Coordinates of C-alpha atoms in Angstrom, one line a residue:
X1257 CA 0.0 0.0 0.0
X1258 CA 1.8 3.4 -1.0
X1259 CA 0.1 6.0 1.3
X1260 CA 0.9 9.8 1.2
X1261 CA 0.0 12.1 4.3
X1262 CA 0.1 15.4 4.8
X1263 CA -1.1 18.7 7.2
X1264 CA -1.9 22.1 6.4
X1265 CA -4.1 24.3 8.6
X1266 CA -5.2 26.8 11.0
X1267 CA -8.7 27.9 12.3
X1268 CA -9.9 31.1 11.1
X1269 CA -11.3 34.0 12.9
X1270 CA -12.8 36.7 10.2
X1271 CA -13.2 38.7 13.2
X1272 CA -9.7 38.7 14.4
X1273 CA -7.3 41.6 14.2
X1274 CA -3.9 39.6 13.5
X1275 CA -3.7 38.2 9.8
X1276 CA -2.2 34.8 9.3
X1277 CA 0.5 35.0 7.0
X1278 CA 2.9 32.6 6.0
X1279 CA 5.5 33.3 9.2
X1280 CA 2.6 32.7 11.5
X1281 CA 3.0 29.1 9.5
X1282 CA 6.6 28.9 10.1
X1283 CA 6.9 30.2 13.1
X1284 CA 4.4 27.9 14.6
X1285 CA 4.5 24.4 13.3
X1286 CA 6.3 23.7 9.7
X1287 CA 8.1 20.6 9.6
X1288 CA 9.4 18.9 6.6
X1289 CA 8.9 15.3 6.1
X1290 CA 10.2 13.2 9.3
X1291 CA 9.7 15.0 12.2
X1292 CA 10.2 13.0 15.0
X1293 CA 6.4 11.6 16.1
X1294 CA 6.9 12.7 19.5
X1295 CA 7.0 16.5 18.5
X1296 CA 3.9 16.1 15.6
X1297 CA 1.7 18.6 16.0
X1298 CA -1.9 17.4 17.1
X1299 CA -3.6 17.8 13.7
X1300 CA -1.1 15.8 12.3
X1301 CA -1.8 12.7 14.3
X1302 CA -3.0 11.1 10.6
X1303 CA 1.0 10.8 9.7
X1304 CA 1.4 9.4 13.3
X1305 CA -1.2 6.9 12.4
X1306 CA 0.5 5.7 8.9
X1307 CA 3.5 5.7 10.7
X1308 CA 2.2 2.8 12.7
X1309 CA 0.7 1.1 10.0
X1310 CA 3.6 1.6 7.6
X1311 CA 5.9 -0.3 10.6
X1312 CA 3.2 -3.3 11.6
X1313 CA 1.4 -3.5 7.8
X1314 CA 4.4 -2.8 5.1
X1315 CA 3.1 0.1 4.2
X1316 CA 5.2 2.5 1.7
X1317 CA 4.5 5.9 3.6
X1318 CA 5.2 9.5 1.4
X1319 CA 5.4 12.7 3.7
X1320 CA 4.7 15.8 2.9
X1321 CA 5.1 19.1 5.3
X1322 CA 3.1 19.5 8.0
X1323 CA 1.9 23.2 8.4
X1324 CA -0.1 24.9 10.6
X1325 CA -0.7 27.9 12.1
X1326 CA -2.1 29.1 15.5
X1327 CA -5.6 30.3 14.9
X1328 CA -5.7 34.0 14.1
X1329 CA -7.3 36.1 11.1
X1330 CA -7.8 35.6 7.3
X1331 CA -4.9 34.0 6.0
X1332 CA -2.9 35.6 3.4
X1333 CA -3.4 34.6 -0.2
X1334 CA 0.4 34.1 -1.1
X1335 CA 0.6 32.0 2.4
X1336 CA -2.2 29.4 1.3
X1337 CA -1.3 29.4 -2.0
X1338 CA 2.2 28.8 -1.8
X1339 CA 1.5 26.0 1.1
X1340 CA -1.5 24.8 -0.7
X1341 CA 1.5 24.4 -3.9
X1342 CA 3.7 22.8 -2.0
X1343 CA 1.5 20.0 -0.7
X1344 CA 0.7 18.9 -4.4
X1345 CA 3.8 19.1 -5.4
X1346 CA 5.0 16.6 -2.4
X1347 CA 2.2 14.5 -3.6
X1348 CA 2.5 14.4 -7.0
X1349 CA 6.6 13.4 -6.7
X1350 CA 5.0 11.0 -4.4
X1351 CA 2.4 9.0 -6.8
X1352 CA 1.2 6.7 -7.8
X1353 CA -0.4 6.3 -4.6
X1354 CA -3.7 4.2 -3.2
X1355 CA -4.2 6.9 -0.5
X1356 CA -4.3 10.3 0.5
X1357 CA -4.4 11.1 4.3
X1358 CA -4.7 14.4 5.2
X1359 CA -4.2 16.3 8.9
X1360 CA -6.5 19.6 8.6
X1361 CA -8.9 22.0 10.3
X1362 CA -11.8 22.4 8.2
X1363 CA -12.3 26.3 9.1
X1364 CA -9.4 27.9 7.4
X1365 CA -10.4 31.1 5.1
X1366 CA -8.1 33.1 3.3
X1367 CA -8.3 36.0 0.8
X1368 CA -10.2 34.5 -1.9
X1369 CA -10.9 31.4 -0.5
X1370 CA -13.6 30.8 2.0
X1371 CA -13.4 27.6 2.2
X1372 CA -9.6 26.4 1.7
X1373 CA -9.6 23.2 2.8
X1374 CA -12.7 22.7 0.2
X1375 CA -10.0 24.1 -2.3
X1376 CA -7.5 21.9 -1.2
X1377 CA -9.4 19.0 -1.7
X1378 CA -10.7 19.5 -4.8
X1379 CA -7.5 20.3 -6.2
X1380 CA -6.3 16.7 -4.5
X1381 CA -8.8 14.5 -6.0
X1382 CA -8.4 16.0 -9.4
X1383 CA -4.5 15.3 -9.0
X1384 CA -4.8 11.7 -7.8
X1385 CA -7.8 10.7 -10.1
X1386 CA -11.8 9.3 -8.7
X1387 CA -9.6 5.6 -8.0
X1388 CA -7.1 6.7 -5.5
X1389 CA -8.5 6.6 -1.6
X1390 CA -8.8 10.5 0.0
X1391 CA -9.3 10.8 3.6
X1392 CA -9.1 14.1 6.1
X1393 CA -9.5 14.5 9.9
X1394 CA -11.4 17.6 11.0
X1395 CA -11.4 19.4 13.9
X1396 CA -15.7 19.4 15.0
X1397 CA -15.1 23.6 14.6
X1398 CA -15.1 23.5 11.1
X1399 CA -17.4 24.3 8.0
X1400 CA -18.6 21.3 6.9
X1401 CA -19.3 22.3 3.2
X1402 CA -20.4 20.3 -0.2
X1403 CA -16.7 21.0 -1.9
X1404 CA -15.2 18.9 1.4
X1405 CA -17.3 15.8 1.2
X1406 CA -17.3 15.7 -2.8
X1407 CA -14.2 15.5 -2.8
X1408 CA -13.2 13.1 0.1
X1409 CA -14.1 9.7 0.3
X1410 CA -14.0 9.6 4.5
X1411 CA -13.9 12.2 7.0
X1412 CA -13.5 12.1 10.2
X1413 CA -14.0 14.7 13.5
X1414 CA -12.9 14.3 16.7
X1415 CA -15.7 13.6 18.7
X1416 CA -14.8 15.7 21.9
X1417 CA -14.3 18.6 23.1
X1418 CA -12.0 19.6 24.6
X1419 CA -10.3 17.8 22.1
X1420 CA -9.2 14.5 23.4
X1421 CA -9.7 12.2 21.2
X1422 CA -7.5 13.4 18.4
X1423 CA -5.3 10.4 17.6
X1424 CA -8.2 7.9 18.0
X1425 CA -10.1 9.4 15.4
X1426 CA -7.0 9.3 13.1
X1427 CA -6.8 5.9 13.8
X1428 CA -10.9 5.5 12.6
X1429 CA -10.1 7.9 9.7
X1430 CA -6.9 5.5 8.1
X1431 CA -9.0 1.6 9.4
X1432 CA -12.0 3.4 7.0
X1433 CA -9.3 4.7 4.0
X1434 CA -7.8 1.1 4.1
X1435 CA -10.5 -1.0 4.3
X1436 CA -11.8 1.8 1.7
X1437 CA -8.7 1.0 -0.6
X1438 CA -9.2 -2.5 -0.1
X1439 CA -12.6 -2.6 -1.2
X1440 CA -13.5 -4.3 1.9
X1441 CA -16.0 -1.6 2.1
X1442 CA -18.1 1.8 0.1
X1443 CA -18.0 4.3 2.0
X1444 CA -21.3 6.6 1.7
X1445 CA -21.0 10.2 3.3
X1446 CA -24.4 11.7 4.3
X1447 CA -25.4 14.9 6.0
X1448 CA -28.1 16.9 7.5
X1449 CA -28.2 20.7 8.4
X1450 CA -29.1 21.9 12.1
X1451 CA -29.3 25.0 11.0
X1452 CA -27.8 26.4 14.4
X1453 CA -24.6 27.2 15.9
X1454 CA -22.8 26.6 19.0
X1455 CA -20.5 25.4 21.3
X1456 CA -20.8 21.5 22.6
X1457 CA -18.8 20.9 25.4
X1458 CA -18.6 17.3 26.2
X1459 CA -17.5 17.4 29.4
X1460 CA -20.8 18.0 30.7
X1461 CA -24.5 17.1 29.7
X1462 CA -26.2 17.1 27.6
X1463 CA -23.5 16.7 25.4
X1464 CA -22.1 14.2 26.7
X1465 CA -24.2 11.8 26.5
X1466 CA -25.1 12.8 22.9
X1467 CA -21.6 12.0 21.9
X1468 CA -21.6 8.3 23.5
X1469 CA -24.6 7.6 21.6
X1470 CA -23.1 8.1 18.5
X1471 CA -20.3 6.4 19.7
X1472 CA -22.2 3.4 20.2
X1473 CA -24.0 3.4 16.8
X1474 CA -20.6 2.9 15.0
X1475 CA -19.5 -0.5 13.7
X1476 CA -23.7 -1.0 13.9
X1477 CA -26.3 -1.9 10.7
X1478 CA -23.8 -0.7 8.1
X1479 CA -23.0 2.6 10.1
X1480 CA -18.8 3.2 9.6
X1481 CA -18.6 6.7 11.5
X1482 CA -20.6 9.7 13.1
X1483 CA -19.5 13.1 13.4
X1484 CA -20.5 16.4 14.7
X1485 CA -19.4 19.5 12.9
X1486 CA -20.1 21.7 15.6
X1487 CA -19.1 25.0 13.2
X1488 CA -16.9 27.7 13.9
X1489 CA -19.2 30.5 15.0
X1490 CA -15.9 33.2 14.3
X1491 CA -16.4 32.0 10.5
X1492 CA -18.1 34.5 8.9
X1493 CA -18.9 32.5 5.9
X1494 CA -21.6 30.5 3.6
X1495 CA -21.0 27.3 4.8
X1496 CA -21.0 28.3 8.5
X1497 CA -23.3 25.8 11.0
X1498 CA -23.6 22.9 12.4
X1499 CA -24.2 19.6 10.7
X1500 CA -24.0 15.9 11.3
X1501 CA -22.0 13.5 9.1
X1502 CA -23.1 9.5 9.2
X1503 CA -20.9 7.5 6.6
X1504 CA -22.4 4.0 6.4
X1505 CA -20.9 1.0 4.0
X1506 CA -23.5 2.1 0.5
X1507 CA -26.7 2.7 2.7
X1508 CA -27.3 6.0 1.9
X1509 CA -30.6 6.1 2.6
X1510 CA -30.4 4.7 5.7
X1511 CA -27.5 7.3 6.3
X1512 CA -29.7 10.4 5.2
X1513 CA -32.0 8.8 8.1
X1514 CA -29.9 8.0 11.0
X1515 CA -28.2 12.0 10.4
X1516 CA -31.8 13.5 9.9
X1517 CA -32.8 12.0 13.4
X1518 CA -29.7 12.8 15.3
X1519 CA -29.7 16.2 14.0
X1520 CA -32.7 17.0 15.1
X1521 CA -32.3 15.4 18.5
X1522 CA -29.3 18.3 18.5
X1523 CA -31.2 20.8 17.9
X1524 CA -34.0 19.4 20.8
X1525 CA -30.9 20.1 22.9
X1526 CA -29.3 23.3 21.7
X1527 CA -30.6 25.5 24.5
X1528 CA -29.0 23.5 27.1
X1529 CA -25.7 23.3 25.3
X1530 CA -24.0 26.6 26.2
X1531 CA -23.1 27.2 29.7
X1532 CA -23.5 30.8 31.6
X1533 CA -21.3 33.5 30.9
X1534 CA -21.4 35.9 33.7
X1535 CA -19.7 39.2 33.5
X1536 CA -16.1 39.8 35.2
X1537 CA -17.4 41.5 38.2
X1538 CA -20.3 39.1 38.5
X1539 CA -17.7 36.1 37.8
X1540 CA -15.7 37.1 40.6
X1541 CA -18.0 37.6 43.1
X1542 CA -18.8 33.9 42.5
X1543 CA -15.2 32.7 42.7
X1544 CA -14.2 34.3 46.2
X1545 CA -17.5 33.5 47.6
X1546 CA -16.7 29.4 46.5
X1547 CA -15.4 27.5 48.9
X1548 CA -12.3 25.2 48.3
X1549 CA -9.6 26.2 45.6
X1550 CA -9.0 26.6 43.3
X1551 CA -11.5 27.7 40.9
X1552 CA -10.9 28.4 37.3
X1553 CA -12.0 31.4 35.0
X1554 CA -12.2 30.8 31.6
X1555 CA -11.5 34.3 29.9
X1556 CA -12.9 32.7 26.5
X1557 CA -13.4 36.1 24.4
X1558 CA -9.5 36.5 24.3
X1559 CA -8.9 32.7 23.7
X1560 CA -5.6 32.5 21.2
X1561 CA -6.9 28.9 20.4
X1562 CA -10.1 30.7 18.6
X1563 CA -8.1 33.5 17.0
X1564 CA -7.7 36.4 19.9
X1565 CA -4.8 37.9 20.6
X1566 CA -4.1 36.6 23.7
X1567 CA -3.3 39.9 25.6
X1568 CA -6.7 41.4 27.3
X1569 CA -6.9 43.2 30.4
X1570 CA -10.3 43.1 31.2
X1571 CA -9.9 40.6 33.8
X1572 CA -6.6 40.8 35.2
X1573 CA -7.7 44.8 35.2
X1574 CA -10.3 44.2 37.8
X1575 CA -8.4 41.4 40.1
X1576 CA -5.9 44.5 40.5
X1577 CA -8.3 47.0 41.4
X1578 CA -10.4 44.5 43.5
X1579 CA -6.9 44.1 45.7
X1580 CA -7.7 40.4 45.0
X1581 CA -5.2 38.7 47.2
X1582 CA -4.9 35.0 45.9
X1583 CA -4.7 34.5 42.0
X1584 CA -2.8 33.8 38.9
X1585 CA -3.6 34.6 34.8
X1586 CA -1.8 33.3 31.5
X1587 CA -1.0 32.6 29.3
X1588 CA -1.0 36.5 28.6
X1589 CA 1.1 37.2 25.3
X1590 CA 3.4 40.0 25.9
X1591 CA 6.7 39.8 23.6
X1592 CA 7.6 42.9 25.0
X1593 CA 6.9 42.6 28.2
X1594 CA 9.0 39.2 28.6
X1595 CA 12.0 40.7 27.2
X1596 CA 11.9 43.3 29.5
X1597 CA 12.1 41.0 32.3
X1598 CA 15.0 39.1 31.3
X1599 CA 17.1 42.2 30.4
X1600 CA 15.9 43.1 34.2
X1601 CA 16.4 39.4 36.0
X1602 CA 14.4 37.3 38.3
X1603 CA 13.9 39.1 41.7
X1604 CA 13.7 42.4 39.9
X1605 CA 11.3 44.9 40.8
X1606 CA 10.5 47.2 37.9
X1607 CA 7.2 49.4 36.5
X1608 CA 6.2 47.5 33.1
X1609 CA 3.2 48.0 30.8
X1610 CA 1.7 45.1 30.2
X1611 CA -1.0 43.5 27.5
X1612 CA -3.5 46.1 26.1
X1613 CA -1.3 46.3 22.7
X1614 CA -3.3 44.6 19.5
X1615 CA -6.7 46.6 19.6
X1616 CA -9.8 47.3 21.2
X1617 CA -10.8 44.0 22.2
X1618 CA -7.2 43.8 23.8
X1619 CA -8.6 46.8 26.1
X1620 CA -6.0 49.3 27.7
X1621 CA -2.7 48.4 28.8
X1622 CA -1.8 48.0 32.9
X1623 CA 1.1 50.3 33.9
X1624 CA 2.2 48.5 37.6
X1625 CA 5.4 47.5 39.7
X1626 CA 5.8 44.2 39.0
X1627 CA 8.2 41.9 40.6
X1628 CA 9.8 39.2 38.3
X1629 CA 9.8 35.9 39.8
X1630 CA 11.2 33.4 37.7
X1631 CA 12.3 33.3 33.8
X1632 CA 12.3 30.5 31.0
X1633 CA 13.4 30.2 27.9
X1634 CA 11.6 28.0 25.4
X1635 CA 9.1 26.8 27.7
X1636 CA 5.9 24.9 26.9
X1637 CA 2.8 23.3 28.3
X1638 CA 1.1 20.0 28.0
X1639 CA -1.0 20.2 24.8
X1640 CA -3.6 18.1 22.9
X1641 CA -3.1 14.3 22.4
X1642 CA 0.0 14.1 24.6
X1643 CA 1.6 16.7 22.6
X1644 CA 4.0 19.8 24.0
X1645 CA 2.7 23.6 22.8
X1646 CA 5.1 26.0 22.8
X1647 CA 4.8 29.0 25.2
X1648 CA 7.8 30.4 23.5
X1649 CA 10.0 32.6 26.5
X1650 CA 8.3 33.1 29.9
X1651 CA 8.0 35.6 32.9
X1652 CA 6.4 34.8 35.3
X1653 CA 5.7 38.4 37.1
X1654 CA 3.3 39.2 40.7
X1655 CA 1.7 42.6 41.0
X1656 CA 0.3 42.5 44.5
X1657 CA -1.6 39.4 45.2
X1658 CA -1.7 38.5 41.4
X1659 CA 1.1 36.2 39.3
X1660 CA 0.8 36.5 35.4
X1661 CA 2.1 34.2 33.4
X1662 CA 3.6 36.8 30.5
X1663 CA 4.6 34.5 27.3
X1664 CA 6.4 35.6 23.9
X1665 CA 4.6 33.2 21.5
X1666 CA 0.7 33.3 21.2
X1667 CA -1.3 30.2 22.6
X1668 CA -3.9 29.5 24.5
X1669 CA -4.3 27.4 28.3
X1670 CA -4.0 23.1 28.2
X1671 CA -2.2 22.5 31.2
X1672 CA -2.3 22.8 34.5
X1673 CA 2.1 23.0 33.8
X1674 CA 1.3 26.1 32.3
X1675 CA 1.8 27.5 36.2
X1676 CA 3.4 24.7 37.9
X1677 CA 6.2 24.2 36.5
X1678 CA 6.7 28.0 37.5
X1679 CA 6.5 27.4 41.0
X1680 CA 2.8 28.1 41.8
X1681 CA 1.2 25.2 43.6
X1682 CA -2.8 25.7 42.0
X1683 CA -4.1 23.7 45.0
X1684 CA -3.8 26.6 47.4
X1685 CA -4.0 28.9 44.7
X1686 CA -7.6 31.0 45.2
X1687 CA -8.2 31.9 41.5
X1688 CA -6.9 30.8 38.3
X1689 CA -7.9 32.7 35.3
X1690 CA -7.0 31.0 31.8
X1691 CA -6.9 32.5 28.3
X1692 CA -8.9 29.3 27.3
X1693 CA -12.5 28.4 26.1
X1694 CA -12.3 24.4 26.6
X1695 CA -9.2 22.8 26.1
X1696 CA -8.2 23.9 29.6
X1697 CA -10.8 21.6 30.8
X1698 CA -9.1 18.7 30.4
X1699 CA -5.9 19.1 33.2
X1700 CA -7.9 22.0 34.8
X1701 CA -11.3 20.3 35.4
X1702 CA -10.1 17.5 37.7
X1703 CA -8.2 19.8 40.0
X1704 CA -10.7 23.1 40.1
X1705 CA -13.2 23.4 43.0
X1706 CA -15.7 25.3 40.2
X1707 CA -15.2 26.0 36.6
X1708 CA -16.6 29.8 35.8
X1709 CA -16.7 30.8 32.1
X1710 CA -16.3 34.8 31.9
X1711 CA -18.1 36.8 29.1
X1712 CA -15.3 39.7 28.2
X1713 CA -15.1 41.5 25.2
X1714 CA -12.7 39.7 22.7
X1715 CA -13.1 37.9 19.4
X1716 CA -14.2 35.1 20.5
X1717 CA -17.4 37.1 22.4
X1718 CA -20.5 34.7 22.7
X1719 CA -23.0 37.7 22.1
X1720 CA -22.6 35.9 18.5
X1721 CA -25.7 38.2 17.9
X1722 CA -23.6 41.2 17.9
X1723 CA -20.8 40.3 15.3
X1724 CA -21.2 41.4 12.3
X1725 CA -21.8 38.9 9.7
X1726 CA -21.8 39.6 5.8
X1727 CA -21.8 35.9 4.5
X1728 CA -23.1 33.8 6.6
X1729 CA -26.9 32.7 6.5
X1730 CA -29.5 35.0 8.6
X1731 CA -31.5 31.5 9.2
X1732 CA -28.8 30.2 11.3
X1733 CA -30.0 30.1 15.2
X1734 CA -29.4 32.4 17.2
X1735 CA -29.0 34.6 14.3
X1736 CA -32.3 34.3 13.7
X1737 CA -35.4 33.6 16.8
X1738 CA -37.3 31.3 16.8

């Protein structure tokens, strides 16, 4: 079996400030052909997969570059192009080949291309002919559109979120493309349209049992796979909202069913999907009131994992002028700010202006004494699938009772080593406030007396009512009542 894999991808905020151009690519994760596994990035767990298979199954493995960027705005037209050209060209030195696996996002737009991954694919399967075996994995945030699933024999999302379940699904996605190469079995995609958008955290209910159902169904009466495309609600584009994907072995009709039924069911449940989102002050009053510690803000307007900056103030601002005694924040991006440090030391006292310094989501810089309390270079943080993201350098600064975690390269909260391994001990740590909307969950959750989410401004707001879409359908809920 000759199998080539490849990644390309980022998630795309059309309401974000910072444009994604092709050093937000290179800067972030570009990797030519064999990376060590152990430093793949998540979205790239397909080429982890073949790996395997190429070791235990005999498997004749072509890489191509993995390539993706940390989500942000539009991305530039010469930086998809160019990627987008280098990918087929690593493919077409690569055939003839029985399969295409492909590690993307499913929500990347750039300038003149609102749905590049639809591109991408399109352009693939014209390359490799209707014969050859295409399979993607999707993150559940992205547009599922008509140009994807034309064009793609299998797809497959992760199934939770936070997202968990990354290289399992990759594992699903290359069974279905081998057994699809194989002819072992016909893959038929099928989808229905909620006509909604939202955010489905399966960590809780009623999400989470929504997602073990469909869990169960699979490998069932012909069904091969279930996914939810949750959308990317920051995607102001055509193909934005949610859907559900059933691929069954050529029972499409049953297929068209079993997605018409559990879309539905979805949309039975969509006012109980969203948790609260307080305000800051409101949030606050919560958290000191709570007994046991810690308990964890999510600031997820300014989440860099959804295309924010990374560098608000809005609720670091108030812990300051509330004289709040017990708490820590980060990941904070502050390139400026961390330099500064280190030209000062650890144990320095020094005034610094910090955050406040991409726009007016980012609200107004702090001016404080800070202390520095301890310096890293090249640090990083537990990521996604047992993966390490990169915090690039770190200060870790306290003005009065708060600690900020100050970091030169943009991402967003995973783990709970994101302060630990800085010396702050979370368990007697009052507050901890994460520039996260979900993915902190997964380390945070176990350890955190209460989880708050915190409405802020940012570009990830949930008052989706008041962004202001141009392409996307009116008929999508909330945008429309009723």
């Amino acid at each position: 079996m000759r199998v080539f894999v490849a990644t390309l991808g980022t998630e795309t905020n059309t309401f974000a400030p910072l444009p994604t151009g092709l050093s937000s690519f290179q800067g972030a994760d570009y990797d030519p052909a064999g990376v060590p596994t152990d430093r793949l990035n998540p979205f790239a767990m397909p080429m982890r997969v073949a790996r395997e298979r190429a070791a235990s199954h005999g498997w004749t493995v072509m890489e191509g570059k993995v390539a993706f960027a940390m989500p942000a705005g539009v991305t530039t037209r010469h930086a998809y192009q160019f990627l987008r050209d280098q990918l087929l060209a690593d493919l077409r030195a690569a055939m003839p080949v029985d399969m295409v696996l492909l590690g993307l996002h499913g929500a990347m737009v750039a300038d003149g291309y609102d749905d590049a991954e639809g591109d991408l694919l399109e352009r693939v399967r014209a390359l490799v002919g209707p014969d050859t075996v295409v399979g993607a994995e999707l993150d559940p945030h992205c547009h599922l559109t008509e140009a994807k699933t034309a064009n793609a024999d299998v797809l497959v999302l992760f199934k939770e979120y936070p997202h968990t379940d990354m290289y399992e699904r990759a594992q699903d996605l290359v069974a279905l493309c081998e057994a699809t190469a194989q002819r072992r079995i016909r893959p038929v995609m099928s989808v229905f349209d909620c006509a909604m958008i939202s955010m489905f955290h399966t960590s809780r209910e009623p999400m989470r049992g929504f997602v073990d159902r469909i869990k169960a169904l699979e490998g069932h009466d012909g069904v091969l796979s279930v996914s939810i495309a949750h959308g990317f609600p920051w995607g102001d584009v055509a193909g934005l909202g949610t859907r559900v994907l059933v691929i069954t072995d050529d029972r499409a009709a049953d297929g068209v069913a079993l997605a018409q039924r559990l879309g539905r069911e979805l949309i039975g449940l969509r006012d109980r999907l969203k948790p609260q989102y307080p305000g800051v002050d409101e949030a606050l009053d919560d958290a000191l009131a709570s007994a046991g510690a810690p308990v964890v803000l999510a600031d997820s307007a300014d989440n860099p994992g959804g295309g924010a900056a990374g560098d608000s103030t809005f609720v670091l601002r108030r812990l300051i002028e509330r004289g709040v005694a017990d708490a820590v924040l980060g990941p904070l991006w502050d390139p400026v700010a961390v330099s500064i440090c280190f030209d000062a030391g650890e144990g320095a006292r020094l005034p610094l202006r910090i955050g406040g310094k991409i726009g007016p989501t980012s609200g107004a810089p702090i001016d404080a004494e800070v202390e520095v309390q301890r310096l890293a270079r090249r640090a990083s943080q537990a990521g996604l699938s047992g993966t390490r993201a990169p915090l690039g350098d770190v200060a870790l600064v306290r003005i009065g009772g708060v600690r900020v975690v100050l970091n030169s390269e943009r991402t967003q909260a995973f783990g709970t080593d994101l302060f630990t391994q800085f010396g702050v001990d979370l368990a007697v740590t009052k507050l901890v406030v994460v520039k996260s909307s979900q993915h902190f969950y997964a380390q945070f959750g176990p350890i955190a007396a209460k989880v708050i989410y915190v409405e802020t401004p940012g570009s990830v707001t949930q008052r989706l009512t008041d962004l202001p879409y141009r392409k996307a359908r009116r008929d999508l809920w909330p945008l429309r009542q009723g």
